[in-house]
PDB file of C-alpha atoms in Angstrom:
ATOM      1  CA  UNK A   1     137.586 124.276  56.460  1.00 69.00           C
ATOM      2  CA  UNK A   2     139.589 125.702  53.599  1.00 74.00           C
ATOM      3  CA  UNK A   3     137.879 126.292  49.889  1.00 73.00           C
ATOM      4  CA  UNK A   4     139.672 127.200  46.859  1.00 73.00           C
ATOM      5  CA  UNK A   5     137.414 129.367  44.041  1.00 68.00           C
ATOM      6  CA  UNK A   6     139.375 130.366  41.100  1.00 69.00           C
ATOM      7  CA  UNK A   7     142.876 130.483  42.483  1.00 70.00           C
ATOM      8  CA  UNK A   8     141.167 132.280  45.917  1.00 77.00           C
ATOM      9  CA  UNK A   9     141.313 130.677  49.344  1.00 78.00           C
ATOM     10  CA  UNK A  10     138.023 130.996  51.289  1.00 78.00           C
ATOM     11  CA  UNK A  11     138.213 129.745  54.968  1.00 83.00           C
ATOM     12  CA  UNK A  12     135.345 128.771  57.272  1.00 82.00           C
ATOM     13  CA  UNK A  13     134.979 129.137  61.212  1.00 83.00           C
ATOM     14  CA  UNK A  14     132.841 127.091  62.986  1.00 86.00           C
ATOM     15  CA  UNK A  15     132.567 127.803  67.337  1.00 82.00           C
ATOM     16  CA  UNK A  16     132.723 124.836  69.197  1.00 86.00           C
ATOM     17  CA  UNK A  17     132.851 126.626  73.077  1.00 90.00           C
ATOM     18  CA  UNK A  18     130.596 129.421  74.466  1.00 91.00           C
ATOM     19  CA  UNK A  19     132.098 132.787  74.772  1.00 90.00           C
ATOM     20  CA  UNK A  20     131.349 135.161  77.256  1.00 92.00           C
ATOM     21  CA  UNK A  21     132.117 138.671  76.217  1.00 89.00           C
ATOM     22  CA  UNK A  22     130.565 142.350  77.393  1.00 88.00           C
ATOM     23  CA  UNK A  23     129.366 145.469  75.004  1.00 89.00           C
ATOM     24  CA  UNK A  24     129.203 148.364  76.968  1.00 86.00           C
ATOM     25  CA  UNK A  25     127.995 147.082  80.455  1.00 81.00           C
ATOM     26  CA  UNK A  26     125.671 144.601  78.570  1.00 86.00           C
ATOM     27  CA  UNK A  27     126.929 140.860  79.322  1.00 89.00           C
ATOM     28  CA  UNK A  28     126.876 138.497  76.515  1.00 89.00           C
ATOM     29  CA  UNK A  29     127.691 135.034  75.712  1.00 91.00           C
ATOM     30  CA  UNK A  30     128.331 134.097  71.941  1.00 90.00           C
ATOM     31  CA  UNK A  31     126.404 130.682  72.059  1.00 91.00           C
ATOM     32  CA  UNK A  32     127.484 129.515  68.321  1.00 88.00           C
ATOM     33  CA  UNK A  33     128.542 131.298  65.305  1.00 85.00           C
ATOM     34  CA  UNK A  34     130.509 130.836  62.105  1.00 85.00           C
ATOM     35  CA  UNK A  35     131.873 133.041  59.758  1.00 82.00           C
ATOM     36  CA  UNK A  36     133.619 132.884  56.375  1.00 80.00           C
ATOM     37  CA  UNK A  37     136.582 135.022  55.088  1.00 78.00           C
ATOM     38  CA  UNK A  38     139.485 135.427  52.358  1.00 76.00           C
ATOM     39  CA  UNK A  39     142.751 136.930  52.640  1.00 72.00           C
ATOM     40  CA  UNK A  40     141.209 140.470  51.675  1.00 73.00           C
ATOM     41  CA  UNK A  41     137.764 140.286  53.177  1.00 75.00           C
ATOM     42  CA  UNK A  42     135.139 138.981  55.548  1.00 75.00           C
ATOM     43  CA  UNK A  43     132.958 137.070  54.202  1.00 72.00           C
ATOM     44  CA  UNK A  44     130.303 135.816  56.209  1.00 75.00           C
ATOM     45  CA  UNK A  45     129.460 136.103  60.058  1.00 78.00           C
ATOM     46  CA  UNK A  46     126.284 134.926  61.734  1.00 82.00           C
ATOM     47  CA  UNK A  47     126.047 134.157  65.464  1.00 85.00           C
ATOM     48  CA  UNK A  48     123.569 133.446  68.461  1.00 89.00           C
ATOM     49  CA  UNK A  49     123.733 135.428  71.440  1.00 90.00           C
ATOM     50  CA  UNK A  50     121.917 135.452  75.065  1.00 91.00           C
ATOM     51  CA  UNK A  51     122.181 138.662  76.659  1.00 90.00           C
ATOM     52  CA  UNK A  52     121.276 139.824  80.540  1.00 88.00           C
ATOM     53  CA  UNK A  53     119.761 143.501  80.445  1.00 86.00           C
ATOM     54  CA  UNK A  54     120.862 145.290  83.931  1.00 86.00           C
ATOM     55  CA  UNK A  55     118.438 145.618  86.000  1.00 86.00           C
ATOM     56  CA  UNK A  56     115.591 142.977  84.558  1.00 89.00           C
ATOM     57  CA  UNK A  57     114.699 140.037  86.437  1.00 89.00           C
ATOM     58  CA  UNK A  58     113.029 136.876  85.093  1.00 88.00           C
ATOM     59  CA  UNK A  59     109.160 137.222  86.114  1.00 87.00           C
ATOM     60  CA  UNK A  60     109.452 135.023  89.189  1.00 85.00           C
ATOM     61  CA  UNK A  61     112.252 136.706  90.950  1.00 79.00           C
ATOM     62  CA  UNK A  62     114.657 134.267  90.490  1.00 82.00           C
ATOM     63  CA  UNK A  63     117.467 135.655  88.892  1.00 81.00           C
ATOM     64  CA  UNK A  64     118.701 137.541  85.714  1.00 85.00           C
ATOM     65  CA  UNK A  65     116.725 137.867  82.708  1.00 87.00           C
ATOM     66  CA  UNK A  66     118.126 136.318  79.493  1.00 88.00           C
ATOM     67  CA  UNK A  67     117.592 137.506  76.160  1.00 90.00           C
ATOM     68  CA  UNK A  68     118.316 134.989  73.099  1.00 90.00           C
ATOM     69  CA  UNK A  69     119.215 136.948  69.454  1.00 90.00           C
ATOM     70  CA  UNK A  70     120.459 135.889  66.111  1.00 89.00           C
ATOM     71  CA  UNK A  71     122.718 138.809  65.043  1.00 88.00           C
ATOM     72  CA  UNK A  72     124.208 138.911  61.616  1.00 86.00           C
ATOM     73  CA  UNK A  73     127.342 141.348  60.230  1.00 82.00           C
ATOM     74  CA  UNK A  74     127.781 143.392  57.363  1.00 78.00           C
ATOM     75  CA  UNK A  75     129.606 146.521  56.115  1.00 80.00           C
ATOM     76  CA  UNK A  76     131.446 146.942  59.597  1.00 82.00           C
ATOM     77  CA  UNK A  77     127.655 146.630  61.561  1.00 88.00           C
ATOM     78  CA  UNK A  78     126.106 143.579  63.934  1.00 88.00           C
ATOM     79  CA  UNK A  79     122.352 143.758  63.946  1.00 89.00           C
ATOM     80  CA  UNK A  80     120.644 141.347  66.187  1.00 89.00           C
ATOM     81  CA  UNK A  81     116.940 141.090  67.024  1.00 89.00           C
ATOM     82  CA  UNK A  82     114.932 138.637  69.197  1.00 88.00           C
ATOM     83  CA  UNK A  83     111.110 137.693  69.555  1.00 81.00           C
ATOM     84  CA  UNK A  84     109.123 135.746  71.781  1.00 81.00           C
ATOM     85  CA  UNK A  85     110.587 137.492  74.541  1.00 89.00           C
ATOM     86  CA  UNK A  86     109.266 135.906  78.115  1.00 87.00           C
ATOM     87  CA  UNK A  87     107.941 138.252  80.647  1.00 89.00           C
ATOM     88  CA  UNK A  88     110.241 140.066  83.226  1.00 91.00           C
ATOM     89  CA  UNK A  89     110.298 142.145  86.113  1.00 90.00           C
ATOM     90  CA  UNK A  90     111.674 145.441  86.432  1.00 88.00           C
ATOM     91  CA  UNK A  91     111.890 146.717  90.103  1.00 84.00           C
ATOM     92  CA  UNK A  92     109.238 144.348  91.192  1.00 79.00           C
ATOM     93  CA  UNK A  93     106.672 145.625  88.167  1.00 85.00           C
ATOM     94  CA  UNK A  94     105.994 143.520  85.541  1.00 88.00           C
ATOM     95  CA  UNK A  95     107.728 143.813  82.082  1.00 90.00           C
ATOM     96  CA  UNK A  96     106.422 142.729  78.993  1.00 90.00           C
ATOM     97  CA  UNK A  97     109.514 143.338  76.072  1.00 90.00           C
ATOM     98  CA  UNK A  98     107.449 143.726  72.160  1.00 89.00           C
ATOM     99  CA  UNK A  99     110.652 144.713  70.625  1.00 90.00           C
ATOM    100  CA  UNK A 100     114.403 144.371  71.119  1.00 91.00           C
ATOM    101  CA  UNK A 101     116.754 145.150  67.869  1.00 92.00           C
ATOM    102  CA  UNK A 102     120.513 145.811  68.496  1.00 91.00           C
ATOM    103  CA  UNK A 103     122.776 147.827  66.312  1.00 93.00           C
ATOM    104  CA  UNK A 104     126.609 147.715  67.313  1.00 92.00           C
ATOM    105  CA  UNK A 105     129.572 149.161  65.391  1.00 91.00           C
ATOM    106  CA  UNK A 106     132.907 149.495  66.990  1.00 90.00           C
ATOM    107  CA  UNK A 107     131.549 148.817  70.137  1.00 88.00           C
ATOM    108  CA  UNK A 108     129.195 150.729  70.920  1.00 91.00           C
ATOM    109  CA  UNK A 109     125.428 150.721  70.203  1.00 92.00           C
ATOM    110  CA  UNK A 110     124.196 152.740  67.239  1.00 92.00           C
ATOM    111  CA  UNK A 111     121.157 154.267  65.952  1.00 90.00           C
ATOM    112  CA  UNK A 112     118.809 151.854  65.284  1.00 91.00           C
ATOM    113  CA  UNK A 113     118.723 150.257  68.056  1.00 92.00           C
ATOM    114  CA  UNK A 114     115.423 149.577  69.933  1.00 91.00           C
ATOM    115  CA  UNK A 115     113.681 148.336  72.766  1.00 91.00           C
ATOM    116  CA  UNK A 116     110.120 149.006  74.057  1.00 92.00           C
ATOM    117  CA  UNK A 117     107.408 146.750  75.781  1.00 91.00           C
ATOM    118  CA  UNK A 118     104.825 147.821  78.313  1.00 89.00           C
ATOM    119  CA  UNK A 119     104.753 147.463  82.122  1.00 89.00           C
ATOM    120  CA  UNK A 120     102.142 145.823  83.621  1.00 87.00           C
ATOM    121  CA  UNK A 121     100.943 146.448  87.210  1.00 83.00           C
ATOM    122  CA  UNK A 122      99.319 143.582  88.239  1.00 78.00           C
ATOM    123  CA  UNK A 123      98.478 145.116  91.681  1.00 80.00           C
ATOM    124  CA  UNK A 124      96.579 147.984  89.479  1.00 80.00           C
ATOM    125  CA  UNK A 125      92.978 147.882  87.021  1.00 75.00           C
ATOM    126  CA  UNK A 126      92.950 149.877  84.244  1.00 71.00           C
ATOM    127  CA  UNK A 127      89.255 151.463  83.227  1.00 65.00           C
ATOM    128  CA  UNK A 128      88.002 148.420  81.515  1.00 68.00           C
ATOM    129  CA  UNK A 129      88.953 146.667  85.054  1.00 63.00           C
ATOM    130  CA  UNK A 130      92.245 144.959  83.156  1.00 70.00           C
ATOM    131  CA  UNK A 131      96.062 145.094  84.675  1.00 78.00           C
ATOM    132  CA  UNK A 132      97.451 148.621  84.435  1.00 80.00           C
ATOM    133  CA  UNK A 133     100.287 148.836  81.692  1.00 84.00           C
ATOM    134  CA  UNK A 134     101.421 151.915  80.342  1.00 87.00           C
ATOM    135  CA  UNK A 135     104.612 151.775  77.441  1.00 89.00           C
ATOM    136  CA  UNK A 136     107.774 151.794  78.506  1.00 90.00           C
ATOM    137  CA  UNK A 137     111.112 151.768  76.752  1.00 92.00           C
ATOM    138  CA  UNK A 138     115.155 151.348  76.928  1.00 91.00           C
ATOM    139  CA  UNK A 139     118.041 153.142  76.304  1.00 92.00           C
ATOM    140  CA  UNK A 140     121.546 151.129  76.034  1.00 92.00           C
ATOM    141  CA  UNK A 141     123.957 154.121  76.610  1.00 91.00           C
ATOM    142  CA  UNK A 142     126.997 153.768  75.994  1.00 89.00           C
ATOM    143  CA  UNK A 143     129.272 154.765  78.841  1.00 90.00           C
ATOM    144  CA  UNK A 144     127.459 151.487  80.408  1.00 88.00           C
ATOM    145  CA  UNK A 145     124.436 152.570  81.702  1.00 91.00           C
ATOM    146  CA  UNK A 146     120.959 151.539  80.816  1.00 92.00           C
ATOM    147  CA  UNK A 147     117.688 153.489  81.362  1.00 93.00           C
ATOM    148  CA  UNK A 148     114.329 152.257  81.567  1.00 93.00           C
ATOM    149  CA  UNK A 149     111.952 155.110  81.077  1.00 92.00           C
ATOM    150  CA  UNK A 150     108.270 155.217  81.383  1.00 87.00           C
ATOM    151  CA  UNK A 151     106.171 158.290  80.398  1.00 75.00           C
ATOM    152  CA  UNK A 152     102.868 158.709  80.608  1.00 73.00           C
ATOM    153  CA  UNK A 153     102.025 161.811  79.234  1.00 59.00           C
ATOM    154  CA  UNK A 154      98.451 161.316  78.400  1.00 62.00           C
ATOM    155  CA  UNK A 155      97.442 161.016  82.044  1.00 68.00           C
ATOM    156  CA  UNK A 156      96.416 157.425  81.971  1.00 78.00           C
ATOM    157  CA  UNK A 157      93.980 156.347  84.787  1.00 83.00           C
ATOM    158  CA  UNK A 158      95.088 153.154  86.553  1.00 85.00           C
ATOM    159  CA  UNK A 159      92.896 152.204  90.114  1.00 83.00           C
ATOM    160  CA  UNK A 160      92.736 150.889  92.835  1.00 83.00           C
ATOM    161  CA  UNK A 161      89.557 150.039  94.257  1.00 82.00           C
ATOM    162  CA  UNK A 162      88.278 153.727  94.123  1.00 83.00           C
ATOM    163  CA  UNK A 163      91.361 155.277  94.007  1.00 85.00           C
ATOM    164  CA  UNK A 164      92.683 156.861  90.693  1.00 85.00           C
ATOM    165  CA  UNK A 165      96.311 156.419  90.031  1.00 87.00           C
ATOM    166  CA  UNK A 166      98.297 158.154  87.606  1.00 86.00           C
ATOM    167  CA  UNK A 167     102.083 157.864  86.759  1.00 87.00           C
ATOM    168  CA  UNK A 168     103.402 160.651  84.955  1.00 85.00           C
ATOM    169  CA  UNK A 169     107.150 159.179  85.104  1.00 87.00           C
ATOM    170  CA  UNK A 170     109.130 156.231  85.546  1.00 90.00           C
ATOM    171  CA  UNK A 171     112.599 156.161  85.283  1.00 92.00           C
ATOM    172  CA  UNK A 172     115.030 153.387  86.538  1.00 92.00           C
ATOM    173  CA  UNK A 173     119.077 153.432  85.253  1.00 93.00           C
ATOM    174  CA  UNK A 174     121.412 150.830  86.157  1.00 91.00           C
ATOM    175  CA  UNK A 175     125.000 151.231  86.750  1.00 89.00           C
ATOM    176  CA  UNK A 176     127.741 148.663  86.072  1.00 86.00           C
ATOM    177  CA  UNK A 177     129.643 149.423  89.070  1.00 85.00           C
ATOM    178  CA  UNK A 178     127.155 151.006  91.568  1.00 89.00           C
ATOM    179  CA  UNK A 179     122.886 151.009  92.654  1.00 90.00           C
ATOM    180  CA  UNK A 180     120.133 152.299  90.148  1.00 90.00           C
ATOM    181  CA  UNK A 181     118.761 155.144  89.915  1.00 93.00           C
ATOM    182  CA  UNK A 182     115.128 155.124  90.474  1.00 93.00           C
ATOM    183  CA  UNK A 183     112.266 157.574  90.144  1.00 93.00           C
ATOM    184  CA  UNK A 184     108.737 157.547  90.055  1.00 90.00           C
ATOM    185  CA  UNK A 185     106.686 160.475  90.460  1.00 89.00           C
ATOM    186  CA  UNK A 186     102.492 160.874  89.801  1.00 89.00           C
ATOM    187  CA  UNK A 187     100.131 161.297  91.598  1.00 88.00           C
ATOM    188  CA  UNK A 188      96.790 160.019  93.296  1.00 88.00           C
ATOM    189  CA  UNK A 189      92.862 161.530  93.090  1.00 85.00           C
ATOM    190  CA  UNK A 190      90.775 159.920  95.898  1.00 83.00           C
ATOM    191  CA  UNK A 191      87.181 160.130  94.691  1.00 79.00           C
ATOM    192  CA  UNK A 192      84.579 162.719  95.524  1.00 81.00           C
ATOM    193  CA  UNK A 193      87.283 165.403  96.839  1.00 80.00           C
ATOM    194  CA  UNK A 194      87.802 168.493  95.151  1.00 78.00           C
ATOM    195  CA  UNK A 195      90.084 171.579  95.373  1.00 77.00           C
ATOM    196  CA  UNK A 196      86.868 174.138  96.890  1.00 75.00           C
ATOM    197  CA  UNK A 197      88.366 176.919  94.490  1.00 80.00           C
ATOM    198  CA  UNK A 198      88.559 175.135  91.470  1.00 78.00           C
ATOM    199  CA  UNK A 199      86.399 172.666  91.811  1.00 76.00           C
ATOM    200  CA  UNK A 200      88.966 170.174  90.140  1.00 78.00           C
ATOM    201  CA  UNK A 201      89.761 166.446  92.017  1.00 79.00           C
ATOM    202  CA  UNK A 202      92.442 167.117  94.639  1.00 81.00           C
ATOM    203  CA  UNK A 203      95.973 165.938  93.438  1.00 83.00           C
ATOM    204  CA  UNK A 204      97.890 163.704  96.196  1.00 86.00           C
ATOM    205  CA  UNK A 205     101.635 163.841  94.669  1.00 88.00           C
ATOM    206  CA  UNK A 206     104.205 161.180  95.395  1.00 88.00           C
TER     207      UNK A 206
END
């Protein structure tokens, strides 16, 4: 569609086919959009995205997890956020995504962008006998990788049965073109043994 405003042509873009692009190692497809420009400047650009975050799985296994954002455009940036985001899995734990915002300019993710949830170990209690979760969040790097990262520097108590859990670190980063990198590292307190010098609970590290 073509509109004419004081001697000034204005023209308008509707998408009628998906389009399946990639943003550094992130897989996209441009579900609609439309935009609006003149012979000096764009205008106007608003589009809906799904996105597949390496490494996530949908919460039942079954295959990759899909994101859905609005992004809009303006002064060279895409922002793009997305809400009621369904449960995942991440390495077989549970992920629960609270917030995902995007910032992209020139291709490659900017400052701003965010994305934290918790994971939840449904094979763990907490103290008040609840699944386990301790924060987690992601990075979108931009040579393609993405890291998950999970700190939990407060020493958080998860258990089982008697058993006192605590994960000081997880990390996961996936690769475009090869396996993740994975680590987890904590450590275990089995109740009633103690360290005879110090008198402290007896650390099993893993």
């Amino acid at each position: 569609e073509i509109r004419e405003t004081n001697g000034d042509k204005e023209f308008f873009i509707n998408q009628k086919e998906p389009i399946e692009s990639k943003i550094q190692g992130i897989e996209l497809t441009i579900t609609s959009s439309s935009l609006a420009f003149t012979s000096s400047n764009l205008t106007q650009l608003q589009c809906s995205i799904e996105a597949l975050l390496p490494g996530l799985q949908n919460q039942d296994g079954s295959g990759p997890h899909q994101v859905s954002l609005d992004i809009s455009y303006g002064n060279g940036i895409f922002n793009g956020s997305a809400t009621n985001i369904p449960a995942a899995r991440l390495q077989g734990f549970q992920a629960t995504i609270d917030e995902l915002t995007l910032v992209i300019q020139s291709g490659e993710f900017q400052a701003g962008t965010q994305i934290s949830g918790e994971l939840v170990f449904d094979f763990l209690d907490d103290v008040n006998n609840g699944p386990g979760k301790i924060d987690f969040n992601v990075q979108l790097l931009n040579n393609g990788d993405v890291r998950y990262q999970a700190q939990n520097p407060q020493g958080q108590e998860l258990k089982k049965g008697s058993v006192s859990i605590f994960f000081e670190q997880i990390e996961v980063v996936s690769h475009p073109a090869s396996s993740p990198d994975i680590d987890i590292n904590g450590w275990a307190e089995l109740p009633g043994v103690v360290d005879s010098s110090t008198q402290q609970p007896v650390k099993t590290t893993f």
